[in-house]
XYZ file of C-alpha atoms in Angstrom:
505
model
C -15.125 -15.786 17.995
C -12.054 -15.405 19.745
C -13.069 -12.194 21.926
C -9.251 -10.569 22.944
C -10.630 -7.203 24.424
C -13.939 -4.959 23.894
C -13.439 -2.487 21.194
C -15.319 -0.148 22.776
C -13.582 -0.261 26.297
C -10.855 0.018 24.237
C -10.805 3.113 22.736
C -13.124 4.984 24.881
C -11.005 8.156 25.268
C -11.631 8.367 21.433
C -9.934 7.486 18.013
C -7.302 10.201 17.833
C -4.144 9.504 18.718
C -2.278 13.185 19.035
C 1.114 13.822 20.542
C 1.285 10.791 22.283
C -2.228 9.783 23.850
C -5.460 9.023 22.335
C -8.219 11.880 22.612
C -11.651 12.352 20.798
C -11.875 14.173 17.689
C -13.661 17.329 17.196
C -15.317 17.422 13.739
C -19.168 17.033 15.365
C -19.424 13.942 13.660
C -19.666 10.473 14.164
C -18.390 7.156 12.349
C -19.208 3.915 12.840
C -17.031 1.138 13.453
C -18.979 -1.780 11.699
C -17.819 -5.503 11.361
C -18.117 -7.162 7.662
C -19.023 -10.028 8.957
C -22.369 -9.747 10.379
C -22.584 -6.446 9.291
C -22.878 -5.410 12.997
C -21.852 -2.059 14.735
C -18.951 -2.540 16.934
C -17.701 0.958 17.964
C -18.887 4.671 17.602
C -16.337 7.586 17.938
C -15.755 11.358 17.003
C -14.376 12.035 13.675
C -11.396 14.253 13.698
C -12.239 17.677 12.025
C -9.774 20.401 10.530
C -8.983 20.936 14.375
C -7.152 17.774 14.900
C -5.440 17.935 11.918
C -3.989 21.399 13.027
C -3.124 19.691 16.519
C -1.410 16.607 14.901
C 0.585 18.744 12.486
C 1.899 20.904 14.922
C 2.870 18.193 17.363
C 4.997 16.464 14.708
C 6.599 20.097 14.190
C 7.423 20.293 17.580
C 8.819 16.840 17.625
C 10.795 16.841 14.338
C 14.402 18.702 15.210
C 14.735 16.163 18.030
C 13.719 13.203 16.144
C 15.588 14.421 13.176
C 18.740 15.683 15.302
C 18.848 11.732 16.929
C 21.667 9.610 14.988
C 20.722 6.677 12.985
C 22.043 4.508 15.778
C 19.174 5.981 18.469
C 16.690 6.289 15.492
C 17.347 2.350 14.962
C 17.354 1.434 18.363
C 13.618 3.004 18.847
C 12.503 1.058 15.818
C 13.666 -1.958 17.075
C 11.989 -1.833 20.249
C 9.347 -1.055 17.814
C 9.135 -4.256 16.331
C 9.362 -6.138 18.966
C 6.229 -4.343 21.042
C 4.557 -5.227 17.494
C 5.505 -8.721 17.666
C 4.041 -8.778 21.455
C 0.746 -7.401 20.220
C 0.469 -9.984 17.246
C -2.632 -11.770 18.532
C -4.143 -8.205 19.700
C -3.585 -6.623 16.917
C -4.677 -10.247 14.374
C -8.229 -9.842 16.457
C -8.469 -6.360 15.310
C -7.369 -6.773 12.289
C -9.483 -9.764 11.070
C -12.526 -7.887 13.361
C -12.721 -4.338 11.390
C -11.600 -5.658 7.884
C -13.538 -9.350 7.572
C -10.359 -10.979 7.035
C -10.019 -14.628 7.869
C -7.431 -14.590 11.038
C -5.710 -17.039 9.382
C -4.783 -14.009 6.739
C -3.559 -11.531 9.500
C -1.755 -13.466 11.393
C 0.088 -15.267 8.898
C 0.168 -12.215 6.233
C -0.911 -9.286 7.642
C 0.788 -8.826 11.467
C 4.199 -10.808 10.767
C 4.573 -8.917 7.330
C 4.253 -5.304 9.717
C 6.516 -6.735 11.968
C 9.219 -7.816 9.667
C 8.470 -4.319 7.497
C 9.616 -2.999 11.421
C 12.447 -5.014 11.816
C 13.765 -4.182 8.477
C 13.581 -0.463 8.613
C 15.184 -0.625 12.330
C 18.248 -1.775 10.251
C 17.866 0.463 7.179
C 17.685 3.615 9.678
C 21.324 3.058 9.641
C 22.502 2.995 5.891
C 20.703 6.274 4.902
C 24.026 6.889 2.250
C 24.949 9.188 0.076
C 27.846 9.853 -2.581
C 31.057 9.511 -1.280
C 33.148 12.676 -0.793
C 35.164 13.340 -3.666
C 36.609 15.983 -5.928
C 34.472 16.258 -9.112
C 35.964 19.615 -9.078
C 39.874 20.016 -9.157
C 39.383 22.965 -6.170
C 36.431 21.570 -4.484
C 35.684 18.427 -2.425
C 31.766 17.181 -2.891
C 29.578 15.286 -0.542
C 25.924 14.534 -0.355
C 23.998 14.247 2.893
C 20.295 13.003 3.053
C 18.310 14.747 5.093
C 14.672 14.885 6.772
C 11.212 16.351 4.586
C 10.588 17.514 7.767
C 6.621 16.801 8.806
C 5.315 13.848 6.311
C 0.869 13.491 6.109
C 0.362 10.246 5.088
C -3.296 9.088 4.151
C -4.103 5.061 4.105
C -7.006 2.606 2.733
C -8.988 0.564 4.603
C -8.078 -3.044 2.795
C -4.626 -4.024 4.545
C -5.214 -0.898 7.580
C -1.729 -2.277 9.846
C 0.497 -3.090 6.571
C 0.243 0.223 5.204
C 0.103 1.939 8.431
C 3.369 0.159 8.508
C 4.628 1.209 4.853
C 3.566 4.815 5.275
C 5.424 5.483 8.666
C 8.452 3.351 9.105
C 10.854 5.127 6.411
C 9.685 8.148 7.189
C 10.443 7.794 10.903
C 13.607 5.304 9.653
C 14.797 8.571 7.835
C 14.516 11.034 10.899
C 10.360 12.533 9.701
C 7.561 13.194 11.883
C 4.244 11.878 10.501
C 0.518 12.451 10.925
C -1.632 9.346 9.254
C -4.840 9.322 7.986
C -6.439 5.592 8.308
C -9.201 5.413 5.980
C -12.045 6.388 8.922
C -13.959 2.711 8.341
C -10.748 0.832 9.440
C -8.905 3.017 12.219
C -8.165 0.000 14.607
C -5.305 -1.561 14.098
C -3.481 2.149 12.856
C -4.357 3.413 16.374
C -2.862 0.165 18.285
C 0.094 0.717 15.929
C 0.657 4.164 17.130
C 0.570 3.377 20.785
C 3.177 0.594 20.174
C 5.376 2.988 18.976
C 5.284 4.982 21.592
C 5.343 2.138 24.336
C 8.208 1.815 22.877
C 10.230 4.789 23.590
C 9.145 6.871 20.290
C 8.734 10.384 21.444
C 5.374 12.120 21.711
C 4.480 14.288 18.259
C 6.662 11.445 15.972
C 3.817 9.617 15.008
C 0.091 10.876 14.925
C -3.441 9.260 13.869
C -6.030 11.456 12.633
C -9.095 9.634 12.216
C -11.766 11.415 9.515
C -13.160 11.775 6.646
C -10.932 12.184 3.153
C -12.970 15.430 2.029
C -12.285 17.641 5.263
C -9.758 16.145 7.304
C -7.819 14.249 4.548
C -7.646 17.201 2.420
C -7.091 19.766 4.854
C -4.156 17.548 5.988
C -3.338 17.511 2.321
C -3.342 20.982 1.710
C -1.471 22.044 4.983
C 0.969 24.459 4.711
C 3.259 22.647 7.798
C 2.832 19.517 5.825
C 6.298 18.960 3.520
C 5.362 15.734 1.982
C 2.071 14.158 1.222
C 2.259 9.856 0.705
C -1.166 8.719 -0.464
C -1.797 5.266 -1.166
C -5.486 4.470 -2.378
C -7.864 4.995 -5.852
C -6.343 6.642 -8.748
C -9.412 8.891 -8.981
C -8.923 10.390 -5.346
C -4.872 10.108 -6.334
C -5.416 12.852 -8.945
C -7.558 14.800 -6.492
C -5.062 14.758 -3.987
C -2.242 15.329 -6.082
C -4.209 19.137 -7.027
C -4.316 19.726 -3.595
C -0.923 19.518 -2.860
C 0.054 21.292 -5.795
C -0.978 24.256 -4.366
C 1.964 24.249 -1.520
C 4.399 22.849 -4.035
C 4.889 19.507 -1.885
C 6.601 16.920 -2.249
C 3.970 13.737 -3.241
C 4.199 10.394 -3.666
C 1.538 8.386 -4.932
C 0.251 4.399 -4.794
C -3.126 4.305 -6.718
C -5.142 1.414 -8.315
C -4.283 -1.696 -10.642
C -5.362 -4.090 -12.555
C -2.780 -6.695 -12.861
C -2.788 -8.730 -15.612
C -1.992 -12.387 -15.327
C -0.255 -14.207 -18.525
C 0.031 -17.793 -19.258
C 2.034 -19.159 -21.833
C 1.393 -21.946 -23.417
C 4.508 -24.134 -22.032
C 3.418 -23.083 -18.365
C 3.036 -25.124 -15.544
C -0.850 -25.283 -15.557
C -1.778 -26.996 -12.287
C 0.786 -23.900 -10.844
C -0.501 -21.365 -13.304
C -4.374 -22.639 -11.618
C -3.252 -22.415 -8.023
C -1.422 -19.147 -8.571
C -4.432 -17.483 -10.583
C -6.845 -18.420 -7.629
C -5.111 -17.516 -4.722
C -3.648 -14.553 -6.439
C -7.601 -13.244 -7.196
C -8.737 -13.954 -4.101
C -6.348 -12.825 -1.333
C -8.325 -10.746 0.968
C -11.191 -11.175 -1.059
C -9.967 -9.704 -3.964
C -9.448 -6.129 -2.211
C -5.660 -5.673 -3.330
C -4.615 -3.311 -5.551
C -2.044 -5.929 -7.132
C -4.586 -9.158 -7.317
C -4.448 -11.060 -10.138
C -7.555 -9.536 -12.134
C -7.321 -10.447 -15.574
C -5.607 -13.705 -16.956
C -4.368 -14.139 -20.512
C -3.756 -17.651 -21.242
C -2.319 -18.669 -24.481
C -4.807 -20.586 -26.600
C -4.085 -24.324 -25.995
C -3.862 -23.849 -22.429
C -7.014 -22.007 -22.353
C -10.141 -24.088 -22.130
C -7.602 -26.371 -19.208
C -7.317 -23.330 -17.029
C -10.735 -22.190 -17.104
C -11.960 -25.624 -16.064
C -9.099 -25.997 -13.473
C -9.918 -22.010 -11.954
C -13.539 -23.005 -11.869
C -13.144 -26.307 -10.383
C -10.591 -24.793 -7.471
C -12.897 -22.008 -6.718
C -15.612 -24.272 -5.723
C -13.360 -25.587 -3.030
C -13.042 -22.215 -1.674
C -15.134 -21.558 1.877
C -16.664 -18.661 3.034
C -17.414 -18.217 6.645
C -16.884 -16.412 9.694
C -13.339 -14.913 9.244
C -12.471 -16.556 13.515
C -13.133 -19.543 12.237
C -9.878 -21.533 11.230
C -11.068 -23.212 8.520
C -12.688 -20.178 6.543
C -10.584 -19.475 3.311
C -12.403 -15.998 2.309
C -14.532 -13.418 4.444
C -16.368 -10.963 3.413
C -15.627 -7.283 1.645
C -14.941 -4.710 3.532
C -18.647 -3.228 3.406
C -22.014 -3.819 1.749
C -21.703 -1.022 -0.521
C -18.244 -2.517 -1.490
C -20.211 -5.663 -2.294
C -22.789 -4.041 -4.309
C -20.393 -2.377 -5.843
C -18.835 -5.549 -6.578
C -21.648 -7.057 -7.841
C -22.655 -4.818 -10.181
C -19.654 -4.868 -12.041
C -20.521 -8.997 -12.124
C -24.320 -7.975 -13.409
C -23.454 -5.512 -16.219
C -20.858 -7.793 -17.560
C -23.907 -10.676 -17.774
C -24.636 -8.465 -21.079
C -21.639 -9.123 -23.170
C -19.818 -11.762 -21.309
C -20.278 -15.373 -19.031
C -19.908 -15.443 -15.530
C -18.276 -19.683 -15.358
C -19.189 -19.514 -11.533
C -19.888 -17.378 -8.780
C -21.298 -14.032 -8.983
C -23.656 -13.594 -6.203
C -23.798 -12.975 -2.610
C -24.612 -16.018 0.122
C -27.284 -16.839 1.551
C -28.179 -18.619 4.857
C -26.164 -18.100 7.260
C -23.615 -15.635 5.725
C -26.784 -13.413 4.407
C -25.844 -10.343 6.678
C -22.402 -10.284 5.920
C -20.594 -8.420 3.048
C -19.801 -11.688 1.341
C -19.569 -12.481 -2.295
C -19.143 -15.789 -3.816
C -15.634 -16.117 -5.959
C -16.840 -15.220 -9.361
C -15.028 -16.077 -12.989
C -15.809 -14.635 -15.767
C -14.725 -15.594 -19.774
C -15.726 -14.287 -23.372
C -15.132 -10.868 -22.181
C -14.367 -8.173 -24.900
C -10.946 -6.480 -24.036
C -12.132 -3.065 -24.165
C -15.392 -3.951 -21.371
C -15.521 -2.382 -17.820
C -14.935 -5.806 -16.470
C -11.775 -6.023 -18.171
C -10.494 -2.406 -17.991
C -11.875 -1.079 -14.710
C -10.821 -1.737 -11.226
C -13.207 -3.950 -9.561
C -11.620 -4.558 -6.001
C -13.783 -8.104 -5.503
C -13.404 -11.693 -5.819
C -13.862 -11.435 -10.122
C -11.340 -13.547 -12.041
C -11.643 -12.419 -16.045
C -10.003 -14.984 -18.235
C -9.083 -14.239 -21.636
C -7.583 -16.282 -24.509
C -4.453 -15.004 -26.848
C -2.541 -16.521 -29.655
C 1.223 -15.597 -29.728
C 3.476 -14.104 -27.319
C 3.316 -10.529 -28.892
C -0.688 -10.619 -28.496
C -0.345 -11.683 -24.835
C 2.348 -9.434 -23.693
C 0.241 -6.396 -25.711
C -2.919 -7.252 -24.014
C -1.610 -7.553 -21.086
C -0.357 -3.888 -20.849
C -4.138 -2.599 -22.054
C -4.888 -0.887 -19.669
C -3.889 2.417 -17.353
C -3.145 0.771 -14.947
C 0.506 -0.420 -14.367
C 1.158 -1.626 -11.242
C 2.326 -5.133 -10.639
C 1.703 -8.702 -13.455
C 2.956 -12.022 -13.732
C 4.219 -14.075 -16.218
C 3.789 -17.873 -16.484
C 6.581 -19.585 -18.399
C 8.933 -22.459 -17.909
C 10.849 -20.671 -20.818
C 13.078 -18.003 -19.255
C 13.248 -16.419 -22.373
C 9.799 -15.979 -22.648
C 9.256 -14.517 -18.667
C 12.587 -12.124 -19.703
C 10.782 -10.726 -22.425
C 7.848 -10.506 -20.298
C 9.183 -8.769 -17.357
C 11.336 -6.170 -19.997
C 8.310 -5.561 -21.662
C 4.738 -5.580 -19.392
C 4.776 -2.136 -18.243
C 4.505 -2.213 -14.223
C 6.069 -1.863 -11.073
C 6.688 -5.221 -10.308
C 6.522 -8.664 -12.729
C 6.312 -11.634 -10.924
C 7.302 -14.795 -13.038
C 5.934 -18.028 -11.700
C 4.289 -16.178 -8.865
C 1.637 -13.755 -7.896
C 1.643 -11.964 -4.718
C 4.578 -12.443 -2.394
C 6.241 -8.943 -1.149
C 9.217 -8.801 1.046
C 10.273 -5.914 2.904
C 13.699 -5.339 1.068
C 11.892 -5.096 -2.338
C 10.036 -1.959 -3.365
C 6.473 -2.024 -3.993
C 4.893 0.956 -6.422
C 3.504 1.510 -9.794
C 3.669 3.267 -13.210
C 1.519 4.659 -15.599
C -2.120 5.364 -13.805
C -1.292 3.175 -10.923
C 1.319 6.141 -9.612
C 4.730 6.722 -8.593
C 6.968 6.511 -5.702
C 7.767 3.069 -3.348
C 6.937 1.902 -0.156
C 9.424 -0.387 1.392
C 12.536 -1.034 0.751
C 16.070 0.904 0.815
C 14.572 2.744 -2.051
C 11.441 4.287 0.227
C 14.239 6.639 0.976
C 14.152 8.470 -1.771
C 10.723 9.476 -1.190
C 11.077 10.306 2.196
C 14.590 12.368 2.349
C 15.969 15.432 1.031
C 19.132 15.082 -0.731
C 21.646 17.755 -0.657
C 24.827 18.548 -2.256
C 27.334 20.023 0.224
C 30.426 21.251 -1.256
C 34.257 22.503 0.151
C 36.804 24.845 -1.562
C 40.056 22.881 -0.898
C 42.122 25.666 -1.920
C 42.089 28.488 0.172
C 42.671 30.697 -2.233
C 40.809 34.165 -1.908
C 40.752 35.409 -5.600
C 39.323 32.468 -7.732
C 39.856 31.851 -11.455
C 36.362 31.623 -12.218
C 35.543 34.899 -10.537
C 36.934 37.055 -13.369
C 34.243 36.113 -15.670
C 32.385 38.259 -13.293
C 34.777 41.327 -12.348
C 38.430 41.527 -13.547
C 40.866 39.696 -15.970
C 42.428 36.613 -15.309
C 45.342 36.674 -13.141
C-alpha cells in the first residue's frame, strides 16, 4: 500500500474541525476509524457531542455577515483558490479516500477527487451568476426587482459512501451563494471531509465558513438538526433517517432539502445495443461496490434480449477482481463495513427462497477473508413485488427481470418508491423519449448509467426526496429570494389607498 501520511499523526489534535482549526470533540465517546479492507483499526478519536455542535453553529454565525457581505467576485476568488489547494491534495486526499471507504484508488482518483475538484472549479464560477428577475415595471407605478440572498447558517449532514464528493456537493453552493455551513460526515468516514475543510481554509476561506462536526446521527446529527441558529438543514442519506430528519426540522420551520435512497431501474429494449446495454448494466451495479444511491439495481430487459443479457452480465462479472483497493489492478473493494456486508448478504440469502442467484452471492475467502468484501452477485426469476426487487440493497446485487412491450417495461420500471435516477436502452429515440417523459425520476440516462457533471443537477422524486446538489439550480436550495419593489411615482396620496380611507380623487 501506498502509505502517504499516518492517519493517526494526522489528526491527533482530534476530528473536529471548528472555526478554523481542528480540536477534539467532547461527547465522552469514542469512534473508530476502521479500514474495509482488512477490517483493521486505523484511528481512534472523540466524537463531537451537543457541545460542538453549539460551538460550530455559532462560529458560522459569527462568520456569516462577512462572508455574506463579500461580493460574488471575492466569494469566487476564495473558491478558486479552493480548487486549486484541492487539486494539490489529489493524491493525499485519493489515499484517504480509498483508505477509510475500501475504494479501489483507481476509483478516487479518477472519480472521486477530480469530480470534487471540478464540482470546486465550477461553483468558483457560478458564485458569480447568482441572478434574479430583471428590474421591471409589472406595476404601471412601481419598478420590481428580485435579489437572492443568503439562508444564513446551512447544517449539512453526509453518508459515508462517496465522504469528499458530497462533502463537496453539500458546501460549495452554499458557500458559492454567500452561507456559512457546519457538516456532519457520517462519523465512520470523517477523513477526507476534515482534509476538505482545512483546504478551504488554506485557502483564504475565513474561520467559522466552513465547520466539521464529527458524531453520531442520533445526538449530534439531530441536535444539529433541530438547532434553532440552524436556517437550512441539507441531508443526503436513507429515506428512513430522511423522514426522521425532516420531523426534526419541522419543529423550527426550516428550510430542508432532502437526497434519500433509490433504486434505479435499468430498461432494455429490445432493439438495444446489447454488448453496450451488458457493459453499462455491470459497471453501472458495481461502481463503488454497489454503494450508490443511483446504481443500476434492477434491469428490465425486453424478452428477446433477455436470456443474451443475463448470459453476457454473468459472463462479465466473472472478469471482475476483488483485491486490495492500492492495488492498480483491483476492479472492486470491499463495502464499507462488515455489517454493511451482512447486511448485504442477507438480502442475497432470503431471496434464495423465491428467486436464483446466476452468480455471486457470497463473501471471499483466502486472502480477502477479513475484509468487507462480497462477490458481484446476479440474481433472475425474481417476483416484482420481493424485497430484492423493491428494497434498497446498497451491495454488488444485479436483479434482472424480463418484460414484453414497452408499456410493461416503462410501468415496471417506475414500481417502486423510489425515484431517483434510470436509464433507458434504445437505439430508437422514440422509444428513450418516451422513456425519459415517462420513468418517474430525477435523472434518465439513455444509453448510459452513471456519469454526473457538475453543471447538471443531481436529486430525486417520489421517496428518493427533493431538492439538487450541483448545478446552477443548487441555488435555489441554498438562497433566499426576495422581491424588492420601488414606487416610481412620487406621489403621496395613492389611488389604491382609498379602498382603505377616503374616495377616489
Amino acid at each position: 500500500m501506498d502509505q502517504r501520511f499516518d492517519v493517526s499523526e494526522r489528526f491527533a489534535e482530534g476530528a473536529q474541525f471548528i472555526d478554523g482549526r481542528l480540536r477534539g470533540g467532547r461527547s465522552g465517546r469514542t469512534q473508530a476509524v476502521v479500514d474495509p479492507a482488512t477490517g483493521e483499526q486505523i484511528h481512534t478519536y472523540a466524537l463531537a457531542g451537543t457541545g460542538d455542535v453549539d460551538a460550530a453553529v455559532d462560529a458560522a454565525r459569527r462568520a456569516f455577515p462577512a462572508w455574506s457581505g463579500a461580493t460574488p467576485g471575492e466569494r469566487s476568488g476564495t473558491l478558486h483558490r479552493f480548487a486549486a489547494a484541492l487539486a494539490e491534495d489529489s493524491a493525499d486526499l485519493a489515499f484517504a479516500e480509498s483508505l477509510n471507504c475500501g475504494k479501489p484508488l483507481k476509483l478516487s482518483e479518477e472519480f472521486d477527487v477530480p469530480g470534487s475538484v471540478d464540482n470546486a472549479a465550477f461553483f468558483a464560477g457560478a458564485a458569480r451568476h447568482l441572478e434574479g428577475k430583471a428590474a421591471a415595471e409589472y406595476s404601471a407605478d412601481h419598478t420590481s426587482a428580485v435579489r437572492r440572498e443568503a439562508v444564513g447558517v446551512v447544517g449539512s449532514i453526509a453518508p459515508w459512501n462517496y465522504p469528499l464528493q458530497m462533502a463537496a456537493w453539500k458546501v460549495l453552493p452554499a458557500l458559492a451563494a454567500g452561507n456559512t455551513i457546519v457538516l456532519k460526515p457520517a462519523e465512520i468516514t470523517p477523513l477526507t471531509s476534515l482534509m476538505f475543510a482545512q483546504a478551504a481554509t488554506r485557502a483564504g476561506l475565513p474561520d467559522g465558513a466552513l465547520n466539521i462536526v464529527s458524531g453520531a446521527g442520533r445526538d449530534a446529527g439531530e441536535h444539529l438538526v433541530g438547532h434553532p441558529d440552524v436556517a437550512m438543514t441539507s441531508f443526503t442519506g436513507s429515506t428512513a433517517v430522511g423522514k426522521r430528519v425532516a420531523e426534526v426540522a419541522t419543529a423550527t420551520v426550516k428550510r430542508l432539502h432532502l437526497e434519500l435512497g433509490g433504486k434505479a431501474p435499468f430498461v432494455v429494449f429490445d432493439d438495444a445495443d446489447l454488448e453496450a446495454a451488458v457493459h453499462g448494466a455491470v459497471a453501472g451495479a458495481l461502481i463503488n461496490s454497489g454503494q450508490d444511491c443511483t446504481a443500476a439495481t434492477r434491469a428490465y430487459v425486453q424478452r428477446p434480449l433477455y436470456d443474451a443479457f443475463v448470459a453476457g452480465v454473468a459472463d462479465l462479472m466473472a472478469t471482475v477482481r476483488l483485491g486490495d483497493p492500492f492495488d492498480r489492478s483491483t476492479d472492486l473493494g470491499p463495502l464499507i463495513s462488515h455489517a454493511q456486508r451482512d447486511r448485504v448478504a442477507g438480502f442475497v440469502d432470503r431471496a434464495r427462497a423465491y428467486a436464483t442467484v446466476v452468480t455471486g452471492g457470497e463473501a471471499p475467502q483466502g486472502a480477502l477473508a477479513n475484509g468487507a468484501y462480497y462477490r458481484p452477485t446476479l440474481i433472475t426469476d425474481a417476483p416484482q413485488d420481493s424485497e430484492i426487487v423493491q428494497s434498497e440493497i446498497f451491495g454488488p446485487v444485479l436483479v434482472v427481470l424480463p418484460f414484453d412491450s414497452d408499456d410493461e417495461g416503462i410501468a415496471l420500471a417506475n414500481d417502486t418508491p423510489y425515484g431517483l435516477a434510470a436509464s433507458a436502452w434504445s437505439r430508437d429515440v422514440y422509444r428513450t423519449g418516451r422513456a425519459t417523459r415517462e420513468i418517474k425520476a430525477g435523472c434518465v440516462w439513455v444509453n448510459d448509467h452513471i456519469p454526473i457533471i457538475s453543471e447538471m443537477p443531481h436529486g430525486g422524486a417520489k421517496a428518493s426526496g427533493y431538492g439538487k446538489d450541483m448545478s446552477a439550480y443548487s441555488f435555489d436550495e441554498y438562497t433566499q429570494v426576495k422581491h424588492v419593489m420601488y414606487d416610481i411615482t412620487g406621489t403621496a396620496r395613492k389611488d389604491w389607498h382609498r379602498t382603505v380611507f377616503g374616495d377616489r380623487t
